[in-house]
Amino acid sequence: MSDGKLVGVVLVSHSAAVAASVAELAKGLAGAGSAVPVAPAGGTEGGGFGTSAELISAAAASVDRGAGVAVLTDLGSAVLTVKALLAEGDELPAHTRLVDAPFVEGAVAAVVTASTGADLATVEAAATEAYTYRKA
Amino acid sequence: MLDADFFHRWMTVTAASVDREAERLTALDSPIGDADHGTNLQRGFRAVRDALDKEPPATPGAVLTQAGRLLISTVGGASGPLYGTLLRRAGKTLGDAAEVDERRLAEALRAGVDAVMQLGGAAPGDKTMIDALVPAVDALGDSFAAARDAAAEGAVATTPLRARKGRASYLGERSVGHQDPGATSAALLIAALVDASADTEAGGE
């Protein structure tokens, strides 16, 4: 389905630093040369802790290559804002999905999977599967 | 009948109430939240007021849909998507009608409240805005004043509850004894219906 186009990944956190760092980590673990478009959308436009619908919309538009966009979030207003934007219908690119996944582990799984040219459903499944890895 | 001007006034009065009560909302949000409810809602409803004043929408549905969209994009906290969804869903339910009666408004708000419960996963008794909104919508069939009183009572009644949604839920038992900020601001929104309609009857702005 992807005909060479890569799924984009958006990482939404209450903190700009967390979103940017997780994006960097996921891209780093996907390996050098990975062309997966990944964009952080962290904090408010003013640089504080919170969620910005504008930053999320801009990030999603920036990673849309036509193969769909997977959005991962941390908690609370990040989840609710993405859901509200999806319900709006025209605020996010077509084939944008809120992925139910742990933020850090899910981001790594999503970006690594997207780097193989997998489609959106496969990227989503890989990110969600990260929940099943038990640490203790 | 309620026209676009009425809905515009409803939003304007809400913006003024939120301005007036912002410090109190933030104070309520300090012990059990992250102390930003007042400032977040103030930013959102000021944006709504300014946008509606600049270009007044032609129908009741359009007023609420636009207000909801703006709240989602400007508030910056969970109350943005929640209030935004409430108003946007209510606005979409009203459709393109130039005027609606009180019964239609009650139905539309009911649809909005249902959408909020679906979005946030909260039910009555979870110590959220739902605890003010559900009794308010139930009382809307009687009068705006009855809805205002029901919302205010619902907000006060959140004090002994233990929070089960949002950041306050992490506090467990420690959330008991504090009035919920979201239920408090929801009561302001409902109270503004009374003031908006009083202006109609007085024939004023």
GROMACS .gro file of C-alpha atoms in nm:
model
  341
    1MET     CA    1   0.000   0.000   0.000
    2SER     CA    2   0.284   0.235   0.075
    3ASP     CA    3   0.449   0.229  -0.273
    4GLY     CA    4   0.776   0.347  -0.126
    5LYS     CA    5   0.608   0.616   0.079
    6LEU     CA    6   0.684   0.604   0.450
    7VAL     CA    7   0.436   0.639   0.733
    8GLY     CA    8   0.496   0.956   0.934
    9VAL     CA    9   0.516   0.960   1.314
   10VAL     CA   10   0.409   1.245   1.543
   11LEU     CA   11   0.508   1.243   1.911
   12VAL     CA   12   0.287   1.454   2.139
   13SER     CA   13   0.401   1.524   2.494
   14HIS     CA   14   0.321   1.784   2.758
   15SER     CA   15   0.689   1.872   2.744
   16ALA     CA   16   0.870   2.001   2.434
   17ALA     CA   17   1.194   1.849   2.563
   18VAL     CA   18   1.036   1.505   2.614
   19ALA     CA   19   0.876   1.503   2.267
   20ALA     CA   20   1.199   1.616   2.098
   21SER     CA   21   1.417   1.370   2.293
   22VAL     CA   22   1.190   1.072   2.228
   23ALA     CA   23   1.186   1.164   1.858
   24GLU     CA   24   1.566   1.176   1.855
   25LEU     CA   25   1.591   0.848   2.047
   26ALA     CA   26   1.349   0.666   1.816
   27LYS     CA   27   1.525   0.792   1.504
   28GLY     CA   28   1.861   0.698   1.654
   29LEU     CA   29   1.747   0.345   1.730
   30ALA     CA   30   1.595   0.309   1.383
   31GLY     CA   31   1.948   0.346   1.252
   32ALA     CA   32   2.145   0.595   1.053
   33GLY     CA   33   1.994   0.670   0.718
   34SER     CA   34   1.640   0.598   0.828
   35ALA     CA   35   1.422   0.834   0.630
   36VAL     CA   36   1.111   0.804   0.845
   37PRO     CA   37   0.958   1.148   0.894
   38VAL     CA   38   0.924   1.203   1.269
   39ALA     CA   39   0.801   1.527   1.425
   40PRO     CA   40   0.770   1.621   1.792
   41ALA     CA   41   0.476   1.831   1.911
   42GLY     CA   42   0.559   1.910   2.271
   43GLY     CA   43   0.425   2.163   2.518
   44THR     CA   44   0.234   2.479   2.440
   45GLU     CA   45   0.319   2.735   2.174
   46GLY     CA   46   0.449   2.957   2.452
   47GLY     CA   47   0.703   2.693   2.555
   48GLY     CA   48   0.520   2.582   2.872
   49PHE     CA   49   0.394   2.239   2.972
   50GLY     CA   50   0.066   2.148   2.803
   51THR     CA   51  -0.077   2.057   2.465
   52SER     CA   52  -0.105   2.267   2.153
   53ALA     CA   53  -0.353   2.175   1.881
   54GLU     CA   54  -0.165   2.405   1.645
   55LEU     CA   55   0.169   2.231   1.704
   56ILE     CA   56   0.004   1.890   1.659
   57SER     CA   57  -0.162   1.991   1.330
   58ALA     CA   58   0.162   2.141   1.200
   59ALA     CA   59   0.365   1.836   1.301
   60ALA     CA   60   0.118   1.598   1.136
   61ALA     CA   61   0.119   1.800   0.814
   62SER     CA   62   0.500   1.805   0.814
   63VAL     CA   63   0.536   1.424   0.828
   64ASP     CA   64   0.254   1.335   0.587
   65ARG     CA   65   0.403   1.162   0.283
   66GLY     CA   66   0.074   1.009   0.172
   67ALA     CA   67   0.112   0.677   0.356
   68GLY     CA   68  -0.063   0.789   0.674
   69VAL     CA   69   0.044   0.940   1.003
   70ALA     CA   70   0.074   0.759   1.338
   71VAL     CA   71   0.029   0.988   1.641
   72LEU     CA   72   0.160   0.879   1.982
   73THR     CA   73   0.083   1.079   2.296
   74ASP     CA   74   0.173   1.087   2.662
   75LEU     CA   75  -0.135   1.156   2.876
   76GLY     CA   76  -0.439   1.367   2.962
   77SER     CA   77  -0.485   1.667   2.737
   78ALA     CA   78  -0.244   1.525   2.479
   79VAL     CA   79  -0.474   1.227   2.427
   80LEU     CA   80  -0.792   1.435   2.441
   81THR     CA   81  -0.664   1.701   2.203
   82VAL     CA   82  -0.565   1.448   1.937
   83LYS     CA   83  -0.902   1.272   1.973
   84ALA     CA   84  -1.087   1.603   1.942
   85LEU     CA   85  -0.883   1.698   1.634
   86LEU     CA   86  -0.956   1.360   1.473
   87ALA     CA   87  -1.327   1.408   1.541
   88GLU     CA   88  -1.309   1.746   1.368
   89GLY     CA   89  -1.231   1.575   1.038
   90ASP     CA   90  -1.026   1.839   0.859
   91GLU     CA   91  -0.762   1.940   1.112
   92LEU     CA   92  -0.524   1.648   1.052
   93PRO     CA   93  -0.407   1.480   0.728
   94ALA     CA   94  -0.621   1.195   0.590
   95HIS     CA   95  -0.524   0.857   0.739
   96THR     CA   96  -0.401   1.002   1.066
   97ARG     CA   97  -0.443   0.764   1.359
   98LEU     CA   98  -0.407   0.802   1.733
   99VAL     CA   99  -0.202   0.497   1.827
  100ASP     CA  100  -0.268   0.337   2.165
  101ALA     CA  101   0.087   0.269   2.282
  102PRO     CA  102   0.339   0.344   2.558
  103PHE     CA  103   0.508   0.670   2.462
  104VAL     CA  104   0.879   0.585   2.454
  105GLU     CA  105   0.864   0.215   2.365
  106GLY     CA  106   0.579   0.273   2.121
  107ALA     CA  107   0.768   0.553   1.948
  108VAL     CA  108   1.074   0.335   1.896
  109ALA     CA  109   0.861   0.046   1.766
  110ALA     CA  110   0.664   0.278   1.535
  111VAL     CA  111   0.968   0.448   1.385
  112VAL     CA  112   1.166   0.126   1.339
  113THR     CA  113   0.867  -0.043   1.178
  114ALA     CA  114   0.791   0.258   0.957
  115SER     CA  115   1.154   0.256   0.839
  116THR     CA  116   1.093  -0.085   0.676
  117GLY     CA  117   0.826   0.070   0.454
  118ALA     CA  118   0.542  -0.093   0.650
  119ASP     CA  119   0.192   0.045   0.615
  120LEU     CA  120   0.005   0.239   0.882
  121ALA     CA  121  -0.180  -0.062   1.027
  122THR     CA  122   0.150  -0.249   1.070
  123VAL     CA  123   0.317   0.051   1.232
  124GLU     CA  124   0.020   0.089   1.466
  125ALA     CA  125   0.025  -0.281   1.559
  126ALA     CA  126   0.398  -0.271   1.635
  127ALA     CA  127   0.360   0.033   1.860
  128THR     CA  128   0.062  -0.113   2.046
  129GLU     CA  129   0.243  -0.443   2.091
  130ALA     CA  130   0.505  -0.257   2.297
  131TYR     CA  131   0.251  -0.272   2.583
  132THR     CA  132   0.302  -0.646   2.608
  133TYR     CA  133   0.671  -0.629   2.693
  134ARG     CA  134   0.691  -0.679   3.071
  135LYS     CA  135   0.983  -0.533   3.259
  136ALA     CA  136   0.943  -0.717   3.585
  137MET     CA  137  -3.689   3.147   2.018
  138LEU     CA  138  -3.312   3.171   2.046
  139ASP     CA  139  -3.118   3.321   1.757
  140ALA     CA  140  -2.748   3.356   1.673
  141ASP     CA  141  -2.731   3.678   1.877
  142PHE     CA  142  -2.846   3.490   2.186
  143PHE     CA  143  -2.574   3.226   2.142
  144HIS     CA  144  -2.318   3.498   2.076
  145ARG     CA  145  -2.421   3.668   2.402
  146TRP     CA  146  -2.401   3.334   2.583
  147MET     CA  147  -2.037   3.305   2.482
  148THR     CA  148  -1.964   3.671   2.564
  149VAL     CA  149  -2.119   3.640   2.910
  150THR     CA  150  -1.925   3.316   2.969
  151ALA     CA  151  -1.602   3.491   2.870
  152ALA     CA  152  -1.678   3.770   3.119
  153SER     CA  153  -1.760   3.519   3.397
  154VAL     CA  154  -1.441   3.326   3.332
  155ASP     CA  155  -1.242   3.652   3.341
  156ARG     CA  156  -1.406   3.741   3.672
  157GLU     CA  157  -1.360   3.395   3.826
  158ALA     CA  158  -1.025   3.299   3.670
  159GLU     CA  159  -0.829   3.338   3.993
  160ARG     CA  160  -1.080   3.129   4.186
  161LEU     CA  161  -1.074   2.854   3.921
  162THR     CA  162  -0.696   2.844   3.930
  163ALA     CA  163  -0.701   2.841   4.313
  164LEU     CA  164  -0.938   2.542   4.307
  165ASP     CA  165  -0.703   2.375   4.057
  166SER     CA  166  -0.399   2.424   4.285
  167PRO     CA  167  -0.448   2.152   4.548
  168ILE     CA  168  -0.573   1.881   4.310
  169GLY     CA  169  -0.463   1.994   3.964
  170ASP     CA  170  -0.182   2.186   3.800
  171ALA     CA  171  -0.307   2.536   3.882
  172ASP     CA  172  -0.383   2.644   3.528
  173HIS     CA  173  -0.759   2.599   3.486
  174GLY     CA  174  -0.847   2.968   3.522
  175THR     CA  175  -0.574   3.100   3.295
  176ASN     CA  176  -0.631   2.826   3.036
  177LEU     CA  177  -1.006   2.889   3.012
  178GLN     CA  178  -0.953   3.264   3.016
  179ARG     CA  179  -0.725   3.237   2.715
  180GLY     CA  180  -0.977   3.014   2.538
  181PHE     CA  181  -1.292   3.215   2.599
  182ARG     CA  182  -1.117   3.545   2.523
  183ALA     CA  183  -1.022   3.396   2.186
  184VAL     CA  184  -1.383   3.288   2.136
  185ARG     CA  185  -1.520   3.631   2.228
  186ASP     CA  186  -1.275   3.813   2.002
  187ALA     CA  187  -1.342   3.585   1.704
  188LEU     CA  188  -1.721   3.604   1.740
  189ASP     CA  189  -1.710   3.983   1.777
  190LYS     CA  190  -1.488   4.016   1.471
  191GLU     CA  191  -1.705   3.802   1.248
  192PRO     CA  192  -2.039   3.705   1.404
  193PRO     CA  193  -2.161   3.368   1.268
  194ALA     CA  194  -2.510   3.365   1.116
  195THR     CA  195  -2.668   3.071   1.298
  196PRO     CA  196  -2.679   2.931   1.655
  197GLY     CA  197  -2.508   2.614   1.536
  198ALA     CA  198  -2.226   2.809   1.372
  199VAL     CA  199  -2.164   3.014   1.687
  200LEU     CA  200  -2.118   2.702   1.900
  201THR     CA  201  -1.921   2.508   1.638
  202GLN     CA  202  -1.675   2.793   1.594
  203ALA     CA  203  -1.646   2.850   1.968
  204GLY     CA  204  -1.574   2.481   2.022
  205ARG     CA  205  -1.309   2.472   1.754
  206LEU     CA  206  -1.135   2.775   1.905
  207LEU     CA  207  -1.137   2.627   2.255
  208ILE     CA  208  -0.968   2.311   2.129
  209SER     CA  209  -0.696   2.513   1.958
  210THR     CA  210  -0.630   2.777   2.224
  211VAL     CA  211  -0.683   2.639   2.577
  212GLY     CA  212  -0.372   2.419   2.605
  213GLY     CA  213  -0.506   2.188   2.878
  214ALA     CA  214  -0.757   1.905   2.893
  215SER     CA  215  -1.043   2.152   2.938
  216GLY     CA  216  -0.984   2.270   2.579
  217PRO     CA  217  -1.081   1.950   2.398
  218LEU     CA  218  -1.351   1.879   2.659
  219TYR     CA  219  -1.530   2.217   2.641
  220GLY     CA  220  -1.451   2.234   2.271
  221THR     CA  221  -1.619   1.900   2.211
  222LEU     CA  222  -1.919   2.002   2.426
  223LEU     CA  223  -1.986   2.315   2.222
  224ARG     CA  224  -1.891   2.177   1.883
  225ARG     CA  225  -2.111   1.871   1.916
  226ALA     CA  226  -2.396   2.087   2.045
  227GLY     CA  227  -2.346   2.324   1.752
  228LYS     CA  228  -2.344   2.043   1.498
  229THR     CA  229  -2.662   1.904   1.654
  230LEU     CA  230  -2.835   2.241   1.606
  231GLY     CA  231  -2.754   2.227   1.234
  232ASP     CA  232  -2.827   2.527   1.012
  233ALA     CA  233  -3.144   2.654   1.182
  234ALA     CA  234  -3.162   3.033   1.212
  235GLU     CA  235  -3.349   3.003   1.541
  236VAL     CA  236  -3.395   2.721   1.788
  237ASP     CA  237  -3.623   2.677   2.087
  238GLU     CA  238  -3.518   2.586   2.441
  239ARG     CA  239  -3.602   2.222   2.383
  240ARG     CA  240  -3.368   2.202   2.085
  241LEU     CA  241  -3.096   2.368   2.289
  242ALA     CA  242  -3.145   2.112   2.567
  243GLU     CA  243  -3.122   1.826   2.316
  244ALA     CA  244  -2.809   1.973   2.161
  245LEU     CA  245  -2.638   2.019   2.498
  246ARG     CA  246  -2.734   1.665   2.591
  247ALA     CA  247  -2.559   1.544   2.275
  248GLY     CA  248  -2.259   1.761   2.366
  249VAL     CA  249  -2.241   1.621   2.719
  250ASP     CA  250  -2.262   1.266   2.582
  251ALA     CA  251  -1.971   1.344   2.349
  252VAL     CA  252  -1.766   1.480   2.640
  253MET     CA  253  -1.832   1.163   2.841
  254GLN     CA  254  -1.723   0.954   2.546
  255LEU     CA  255  -1.408   1.160   2.486
  256GLY     CA  256  -1.289   1.175   2.846
  257GLY     CA  257  -1.443   0.850   2.967
  258ALA     CA  258  -1.594   1.023   3.272
  259ALA     CA  259  -1.929   0.930   3.426
  260PRO     CA  260  -2.136   1.114   3.687
  261GLY     CA  261  -1.968   1.088   4.029
  262ASP     CA  262  -1.611   1.093   3.893
  263LYS     CA  263  -1.557   1.451   4.020
  264THR     CA  264  -1.546   1.623   3.682
  265MET     CA  265  -1.736   1.883   3.478
  266ILE     CA  266  -1.989   1.607   3.406
  267ASP     CA  267  -2.116   1.637   3.764
  268ALA     CA  268  -2.235   1.992   3.690
  269LEU     CA  269  -2.338   1.938   3.327
  270VAL     CA  270  -2.561   1.632   3.361
  271PRO     CA  271  -2.793   1.781   3.629
  272ALA     CA  272  -2.795   2.109   3.436
  273VAL     CA  273  -2.908   1.945   3.114
  274ASP     CA  274  -3.168   1.746   3.308
  275ALA     CA  275  -3.309   2.073   3.449
  276LEU     CA  276  -3.296   2.266   3.120
  277GLY     CA  277  -3.647   2.148   3.037
  278ASP     CA  278  -3.775   2.356   3.330
  279SER     CA  279  -3.585   2.682   3.284
  280PHE     CA  280  -3.238   2.831   3.242
  281ALA     CA  281  -3.252   2.936   3.608
  282ALA     CA  282  -3.326   2.579   3.715
  283ALA     CA  283  -3.033   2.458   3.505
  284ARG     CA  284  -2.805   2.723   3.660
  285ASP     CA  285  -2.903   2.613   4.012
  286ALA     CA  286  -2.864   2.244   3.929
  287ALA     CA  287  -2.516   2.306   3.784
  288ALA     CA  288  -2.408   2.508   4.087
  289GLU     CA  289  -2.535   2.238   4.323
  290GLY     CA  290  -2.365   1.972   4.114
  291ALA     CA  291  -2.035   2.161   4.136
  292VAL     CA  292  -2.058   2.198   4.515
  293ALA     CA  293  -2.151   1.830   4.543
  294THR     CA  294  -1.814   1.730   4.390
  295THR     CA  295  -1.633   1.836   4.711
  296PRO     CA  296  -1.666   1.505   4.901
  297LEU     CA  297  -1.603   1.294   4.590
  298ARG     CA  298  -1.283   1.110   4.514
  299ALA     CA  299  -1.150   1.199   4.167
  300ARG     CA  300  -1.148   0.916   3.916
  301LYS     CA  301  -1.041   1.105   3.603
  302GLY     CA  302  -0.760   1.339   3.509
  303ARG     CA  303  -0.459   1.444   3.708
  304ALA     CA  304  -0.655   1.466   4.035
  305SER     CA  305  -0.723   1.091   4.016
  306TYR     CA  306  -0.354   1.022   4.090
  307LEU     CA  307  -0.411   1.181   4.432
  308GLY     CA  308  -0.668   0.921   4.533
  309GLU     CA  309  -0.816   0.998   4.875
  310ARG     CA  310  -0.631   1.330   4.887
  311SER     CA  311  -0.865   1.465   4.618
  312VAL     CA  312  -1.154   1.440   4.867
  313GLY     CA  313  -1.258   1.770   5.025
  314HIS     CA  314  -1.184   1.992   4.726
  315GLN     CA  315  -1.446   2.127   4.486
  316ASP     CA  316  -1.369   2.025   4.129
  317PRO     CA  317  -1.249   2.318   3.915
  318GLY     CA  318  -1.398   2.175   3.595
  319ALA     CA  319  -1.743   2.135   3.752
  320THR     CA  320  -1.709   2.491   3.883
  321SER     CA  321  -1.632   2.637   3.540
  322ALA     CA  322  -1.909   2.427   3.385
  323ALA     CA  323  -2.152   2.591   3.628
  324LEU     CA  324  -2.033   2.933   3.503
  325LEU     CA  325  -2.108   2.830   3.145
  326ILE     CA  326  -2.461   2.723   3.238
  327ALA     CA  327  -2.524   3.031   3.455
  328ALA     CA  328  -2.433   3.247   3.155
  329LEU     CA  329  -2.745   3.115   2.976
  330VAL     CA  330  -2.958   3.303   3.232
  331ASP     CA  331  -2.774   3.631   3.183
  332ALA     CA  332  -2.777   3.595   2.805
  333SER     CA  333  -3.156   3.546   2.808
  334ALA     CA  334  -3.214   3.825   3.062
  335ASP     CA  335  -3.056   4.058   2.809
  336THR     CA  336  -3.306   3.940   2.548
  337GLU     CA  337  -3.606   4.006   2.768
  338ALA     CA  338  -3.477   4.350   2.857
  339GLY     CA  339  -3.445   4.419   2.485
  340GLY     CA  340  -3.085   4.525   2.541
  341GLU     CA  341  -2.761   4.420   2.379
   0.00000   0.00000   0.00000
